[in-house]
mmCIF file of C-alpha atoms and ligand atoms in Angstrom:
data_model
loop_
_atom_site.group_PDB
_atom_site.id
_atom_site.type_symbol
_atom_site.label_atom_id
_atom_site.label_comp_id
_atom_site.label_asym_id
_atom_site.label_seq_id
_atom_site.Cartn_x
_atom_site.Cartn_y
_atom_site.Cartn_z
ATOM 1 C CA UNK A 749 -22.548 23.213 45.046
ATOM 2 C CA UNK A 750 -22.178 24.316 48.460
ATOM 3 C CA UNK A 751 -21.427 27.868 49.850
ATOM 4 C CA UNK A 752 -19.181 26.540 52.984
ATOM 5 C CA UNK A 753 -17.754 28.992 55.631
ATOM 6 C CA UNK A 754 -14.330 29.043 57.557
ATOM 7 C CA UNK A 755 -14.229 31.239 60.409
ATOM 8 C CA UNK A 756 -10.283 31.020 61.702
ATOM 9 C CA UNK A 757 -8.786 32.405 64.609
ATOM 10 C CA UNK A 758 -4.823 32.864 64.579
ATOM 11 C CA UNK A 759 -2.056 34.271 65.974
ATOM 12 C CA UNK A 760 0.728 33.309 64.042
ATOM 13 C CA UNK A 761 -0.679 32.411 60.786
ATOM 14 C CA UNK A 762 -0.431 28.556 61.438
ATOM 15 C CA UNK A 763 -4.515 28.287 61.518
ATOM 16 C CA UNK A 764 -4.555 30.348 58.724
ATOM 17 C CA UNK A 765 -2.692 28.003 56.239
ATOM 18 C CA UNK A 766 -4.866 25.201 57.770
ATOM 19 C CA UNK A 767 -8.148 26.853 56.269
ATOM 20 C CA UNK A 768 -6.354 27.958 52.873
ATOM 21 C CA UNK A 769 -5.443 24.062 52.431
ATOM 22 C CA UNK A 770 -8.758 23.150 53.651
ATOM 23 C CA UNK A 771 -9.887 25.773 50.901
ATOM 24 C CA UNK A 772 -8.178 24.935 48.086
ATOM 25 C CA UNK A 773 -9.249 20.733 48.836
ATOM 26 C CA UNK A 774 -13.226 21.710 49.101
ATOM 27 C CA UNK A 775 -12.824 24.022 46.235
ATOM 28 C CA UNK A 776 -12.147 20.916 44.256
ATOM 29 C CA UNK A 777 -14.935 19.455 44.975
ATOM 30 C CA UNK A 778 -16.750 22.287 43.012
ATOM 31 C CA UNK A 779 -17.906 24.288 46.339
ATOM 32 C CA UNK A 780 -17.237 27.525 46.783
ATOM 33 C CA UNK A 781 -14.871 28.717 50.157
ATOM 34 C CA UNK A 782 -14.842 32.044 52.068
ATOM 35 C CA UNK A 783 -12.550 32.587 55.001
ATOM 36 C CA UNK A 784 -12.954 34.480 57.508
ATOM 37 C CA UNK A 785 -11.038 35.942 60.026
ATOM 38 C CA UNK A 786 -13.436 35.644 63.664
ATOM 39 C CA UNK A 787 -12.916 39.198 64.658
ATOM 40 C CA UNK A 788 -15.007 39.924 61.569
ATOM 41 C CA UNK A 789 -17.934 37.800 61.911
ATOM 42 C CA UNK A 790 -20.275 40.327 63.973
ATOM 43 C CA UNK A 791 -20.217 42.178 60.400
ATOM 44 C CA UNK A 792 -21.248 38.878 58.201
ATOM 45 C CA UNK A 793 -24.491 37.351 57.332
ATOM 46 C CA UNK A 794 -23.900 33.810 58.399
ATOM 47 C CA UNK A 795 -27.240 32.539 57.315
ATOM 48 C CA UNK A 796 -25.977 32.845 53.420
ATOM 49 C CA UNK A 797 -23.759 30.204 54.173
ATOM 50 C CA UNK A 798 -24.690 25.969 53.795
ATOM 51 C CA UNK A 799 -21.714 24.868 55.978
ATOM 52 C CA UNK A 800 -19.924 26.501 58.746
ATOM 53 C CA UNK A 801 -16.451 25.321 59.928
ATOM 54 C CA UNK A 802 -14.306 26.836 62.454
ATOM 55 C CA UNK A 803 -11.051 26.881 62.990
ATOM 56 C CA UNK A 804 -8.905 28.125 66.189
ATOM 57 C CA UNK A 805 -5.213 27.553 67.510
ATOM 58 C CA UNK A 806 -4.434 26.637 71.269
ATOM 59 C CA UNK A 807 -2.358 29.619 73.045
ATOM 60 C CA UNK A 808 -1.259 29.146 76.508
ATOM 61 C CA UNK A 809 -4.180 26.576 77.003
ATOM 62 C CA UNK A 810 -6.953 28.419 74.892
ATOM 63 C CA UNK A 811 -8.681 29.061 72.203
ATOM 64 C CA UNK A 812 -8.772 32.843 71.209
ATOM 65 C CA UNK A 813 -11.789 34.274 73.732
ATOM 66 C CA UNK A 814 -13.919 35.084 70.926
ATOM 67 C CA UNK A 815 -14.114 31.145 69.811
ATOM 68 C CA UNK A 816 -16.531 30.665 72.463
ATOM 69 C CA UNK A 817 -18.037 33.744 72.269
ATOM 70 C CA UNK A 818 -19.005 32.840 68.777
ATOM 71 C CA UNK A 819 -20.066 29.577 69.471
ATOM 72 C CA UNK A 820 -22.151 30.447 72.266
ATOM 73 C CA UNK A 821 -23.824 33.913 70.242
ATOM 74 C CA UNK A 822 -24.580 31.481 66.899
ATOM 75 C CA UNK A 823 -25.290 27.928 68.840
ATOM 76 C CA UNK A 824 -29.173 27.821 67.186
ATOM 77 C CA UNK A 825 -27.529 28.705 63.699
ATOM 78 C CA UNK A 826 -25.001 26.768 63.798
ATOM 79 C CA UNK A 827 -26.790 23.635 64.583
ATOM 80 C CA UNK A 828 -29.088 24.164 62.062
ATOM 81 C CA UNK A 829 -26.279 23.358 59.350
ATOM 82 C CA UNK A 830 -23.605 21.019 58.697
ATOM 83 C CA UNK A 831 -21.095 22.243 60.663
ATOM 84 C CA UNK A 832 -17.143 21.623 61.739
ATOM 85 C CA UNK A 833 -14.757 22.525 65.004
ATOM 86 C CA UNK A 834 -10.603 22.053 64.428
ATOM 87 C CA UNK A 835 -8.331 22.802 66.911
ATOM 88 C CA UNK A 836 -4.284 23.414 66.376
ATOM 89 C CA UNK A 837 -2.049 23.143 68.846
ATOM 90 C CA UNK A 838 1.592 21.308 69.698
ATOM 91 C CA UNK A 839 0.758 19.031 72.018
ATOM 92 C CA UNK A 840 -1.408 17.215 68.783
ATOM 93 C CA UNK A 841 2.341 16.358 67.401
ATOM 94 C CA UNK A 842 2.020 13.652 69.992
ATOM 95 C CA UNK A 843 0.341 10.281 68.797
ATOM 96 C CA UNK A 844 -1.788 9.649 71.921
ATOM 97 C CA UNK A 845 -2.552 13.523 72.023
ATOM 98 C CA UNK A 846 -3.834 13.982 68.676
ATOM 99 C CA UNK A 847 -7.278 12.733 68.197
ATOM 100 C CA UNK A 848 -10.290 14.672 69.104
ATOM 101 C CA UNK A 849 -11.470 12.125 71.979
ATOM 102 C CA UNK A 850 -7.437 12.335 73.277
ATOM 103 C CA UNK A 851 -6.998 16.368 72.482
ATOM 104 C CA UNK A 852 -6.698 17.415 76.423
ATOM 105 C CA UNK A 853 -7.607 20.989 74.580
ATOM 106 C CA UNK A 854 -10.710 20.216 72.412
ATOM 107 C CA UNK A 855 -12.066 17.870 74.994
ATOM 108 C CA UNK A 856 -11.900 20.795 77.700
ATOM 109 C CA UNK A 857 -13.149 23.016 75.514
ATOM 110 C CA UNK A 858 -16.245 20.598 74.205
ATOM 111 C CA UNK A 859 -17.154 20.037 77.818
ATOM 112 C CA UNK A 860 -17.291 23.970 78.357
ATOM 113 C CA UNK A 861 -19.421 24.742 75.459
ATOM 114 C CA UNK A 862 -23.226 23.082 75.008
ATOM 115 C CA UNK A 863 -22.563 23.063 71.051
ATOM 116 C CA UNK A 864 -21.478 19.355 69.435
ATOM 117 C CA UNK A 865 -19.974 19.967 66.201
ATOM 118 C CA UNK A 866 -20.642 17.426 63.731
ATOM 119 C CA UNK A 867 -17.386 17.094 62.924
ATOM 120 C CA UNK A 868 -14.257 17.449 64.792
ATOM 121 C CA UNK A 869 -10.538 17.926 64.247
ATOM 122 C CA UNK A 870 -7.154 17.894 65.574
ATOM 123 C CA UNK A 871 -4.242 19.215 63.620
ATOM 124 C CA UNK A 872 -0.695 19.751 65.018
ATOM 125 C CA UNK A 873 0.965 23.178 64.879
ATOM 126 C CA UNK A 874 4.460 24.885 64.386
ATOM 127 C CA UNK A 875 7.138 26.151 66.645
ATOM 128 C CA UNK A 876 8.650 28.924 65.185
ATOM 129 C CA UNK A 877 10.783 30.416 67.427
ATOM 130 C CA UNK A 878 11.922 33.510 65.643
ATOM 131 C CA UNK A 879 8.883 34.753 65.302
ATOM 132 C CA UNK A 880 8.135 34.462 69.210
ATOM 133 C CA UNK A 881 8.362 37.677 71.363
ATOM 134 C CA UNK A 882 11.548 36.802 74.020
ATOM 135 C CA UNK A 883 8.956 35.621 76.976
ATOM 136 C CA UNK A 884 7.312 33.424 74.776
ATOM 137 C CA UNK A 885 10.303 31.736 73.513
ATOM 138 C CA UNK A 886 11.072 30.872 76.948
ATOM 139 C CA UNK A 887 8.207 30.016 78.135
ATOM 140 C CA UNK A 888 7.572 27.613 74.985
ATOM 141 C CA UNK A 889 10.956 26.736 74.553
ATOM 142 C CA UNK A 890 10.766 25.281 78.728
ATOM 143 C CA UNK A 891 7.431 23.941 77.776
ATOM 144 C CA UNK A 892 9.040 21.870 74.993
ATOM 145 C CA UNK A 893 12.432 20.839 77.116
ATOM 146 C CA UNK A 894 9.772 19.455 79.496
ATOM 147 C CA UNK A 895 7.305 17.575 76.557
ATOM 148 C CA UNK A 896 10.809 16.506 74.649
ATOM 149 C CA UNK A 897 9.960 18.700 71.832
ATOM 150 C CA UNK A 898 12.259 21.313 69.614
ATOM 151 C CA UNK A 899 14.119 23.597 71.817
ATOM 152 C CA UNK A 900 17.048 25.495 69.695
ATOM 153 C CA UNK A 901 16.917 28.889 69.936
ATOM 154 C CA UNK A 902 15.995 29.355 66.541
ATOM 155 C CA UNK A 903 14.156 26.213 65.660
ATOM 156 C CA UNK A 904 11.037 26.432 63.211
ATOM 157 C CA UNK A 905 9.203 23.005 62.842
ATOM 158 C CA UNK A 906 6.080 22.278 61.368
ATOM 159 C CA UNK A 907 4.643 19.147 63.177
ATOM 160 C CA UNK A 908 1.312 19.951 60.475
ATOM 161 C CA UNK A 909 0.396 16.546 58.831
ATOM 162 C CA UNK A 910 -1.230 17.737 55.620
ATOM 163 C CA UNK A 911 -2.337 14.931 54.176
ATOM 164 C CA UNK A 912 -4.757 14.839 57.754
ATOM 165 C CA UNK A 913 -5.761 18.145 56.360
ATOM 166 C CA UNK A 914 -6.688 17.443 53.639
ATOM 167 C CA UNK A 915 -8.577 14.612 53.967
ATOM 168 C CA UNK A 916 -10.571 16.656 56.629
ATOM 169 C CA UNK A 917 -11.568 19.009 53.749
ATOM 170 C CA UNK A 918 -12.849 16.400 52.037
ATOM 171 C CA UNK A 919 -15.217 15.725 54.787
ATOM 172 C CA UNK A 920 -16.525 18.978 55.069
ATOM 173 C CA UNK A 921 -17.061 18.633 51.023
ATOM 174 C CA UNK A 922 -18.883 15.847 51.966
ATOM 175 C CA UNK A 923 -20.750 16.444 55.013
HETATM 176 C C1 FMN B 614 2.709 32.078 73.104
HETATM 177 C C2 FMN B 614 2.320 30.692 72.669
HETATM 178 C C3 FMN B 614 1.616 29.863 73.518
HETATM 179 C C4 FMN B 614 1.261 28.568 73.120
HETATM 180 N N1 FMN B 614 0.600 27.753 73.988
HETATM 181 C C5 FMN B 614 0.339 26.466 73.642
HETATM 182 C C6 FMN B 614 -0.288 25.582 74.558
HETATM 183 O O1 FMN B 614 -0.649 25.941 75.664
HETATM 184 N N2 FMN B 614 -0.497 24.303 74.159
HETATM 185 C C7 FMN B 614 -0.123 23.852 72.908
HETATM 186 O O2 FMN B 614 -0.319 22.674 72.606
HETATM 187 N N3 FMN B 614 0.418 24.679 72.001
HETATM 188 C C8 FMN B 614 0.670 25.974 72.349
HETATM 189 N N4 FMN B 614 1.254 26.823 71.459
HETATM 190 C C9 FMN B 614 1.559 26.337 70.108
HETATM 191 C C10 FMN B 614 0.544 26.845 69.100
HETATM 192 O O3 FMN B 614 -0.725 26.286 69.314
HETATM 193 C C11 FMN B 614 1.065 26.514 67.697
HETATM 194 O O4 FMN B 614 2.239 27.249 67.494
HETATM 195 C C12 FMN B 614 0.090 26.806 66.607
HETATM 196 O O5 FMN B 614 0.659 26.403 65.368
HETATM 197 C C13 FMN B 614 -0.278 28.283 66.562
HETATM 198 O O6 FMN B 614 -1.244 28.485 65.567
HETATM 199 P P1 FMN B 614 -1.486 29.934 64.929
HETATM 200 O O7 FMN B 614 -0.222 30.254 64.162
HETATM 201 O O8 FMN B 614 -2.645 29.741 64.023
HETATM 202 O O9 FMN B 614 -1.758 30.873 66.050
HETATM 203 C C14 FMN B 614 1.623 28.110 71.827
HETATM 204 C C15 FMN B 614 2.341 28.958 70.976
HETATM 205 C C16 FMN B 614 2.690 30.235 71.384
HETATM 206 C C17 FMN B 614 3.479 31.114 70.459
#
């Protein structure tokens, strides 16, 4: 049995689902899960852990600053375990946009960063318009007229494929 971390880094919860679907799948498997949200990793003994996975979602062309931050501060440790990098964003709901080697977001932010995880992911996000403060509904709601995606007012979609998901957890049960 494997003591596996998930370090996640949200905004509007999307990520956050990801890693409890990606916990429940490993869990399974007879491992045991902890998430973690990244502002709280300076406070967290990372060396306990056998695995370490991380999770972050795409906003206005990056990941949350402290992704690399992290990356950058736990490089040694990190490669010194089996270890995982998943990005979420919208522009995955297209097919020739939604592999790691065609993810124009986790190939930029590969080549910016020395660390190679050992495994790599791409999962599609949600609108959810509602939830959006006014500027960012229009900003993302032009973005999308332009990309042919949802653009309602008050559209919530949920381009996540799950079943990617979870096979992705089985891989880190695996790995
Ligand atoms: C303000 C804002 C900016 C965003 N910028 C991008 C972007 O530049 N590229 C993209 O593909 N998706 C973008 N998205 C979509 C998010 O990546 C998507 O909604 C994702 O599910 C958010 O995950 P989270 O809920 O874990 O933060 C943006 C969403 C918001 C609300």
């Amino acid at each position: 049995m494997a003591n596996i971390l998930i370090i996640y880094s949200t905004t509007d919860g999307q990520t956050l689902r990801i890693c409890q679907r990606l916990q429940q799948v490993i869990e399974q498997q007879s491992h045991q899960v902890r998430l973690l949200p990244i502002q709280e990793w300076p406070e967290t003994d990372l060396s306990t852990f056998d695995k370490i996975v991380i999770g972050a979602s795409i906003r206005y062309g990056k990941h949350g600053p402290l992704v690399p931050e992290f990356v950058r501060r736990n490089e040694q440790l990190l490669n010194s375990k089996p270890n995982a990098f998943f990005s979420v964003n919208v522009v995955a709901r297209k097919p020739e946009k939604s592999q790691p080697d065609t993810n124009p977001y986790l190939l930029k932010f590969l080549k910016q960063m020395s660390w190679k995880p050992k495994q790599l992911a791409v999962f599609a996000g949600k609108i959810d318009y509602p939830k959006y403060s006014f500027l960012d509904r229009l900003v993302i709601r032009f973005i999308m007229w332009m990309t042919k995606g949802p653009t309602k007012r008050d559209a919530v979609v949920e381009f996540t494929d799950w079943h990617q998901v979870e096979a992705f957890g089985r891989l880190i049960g695996n790995m």
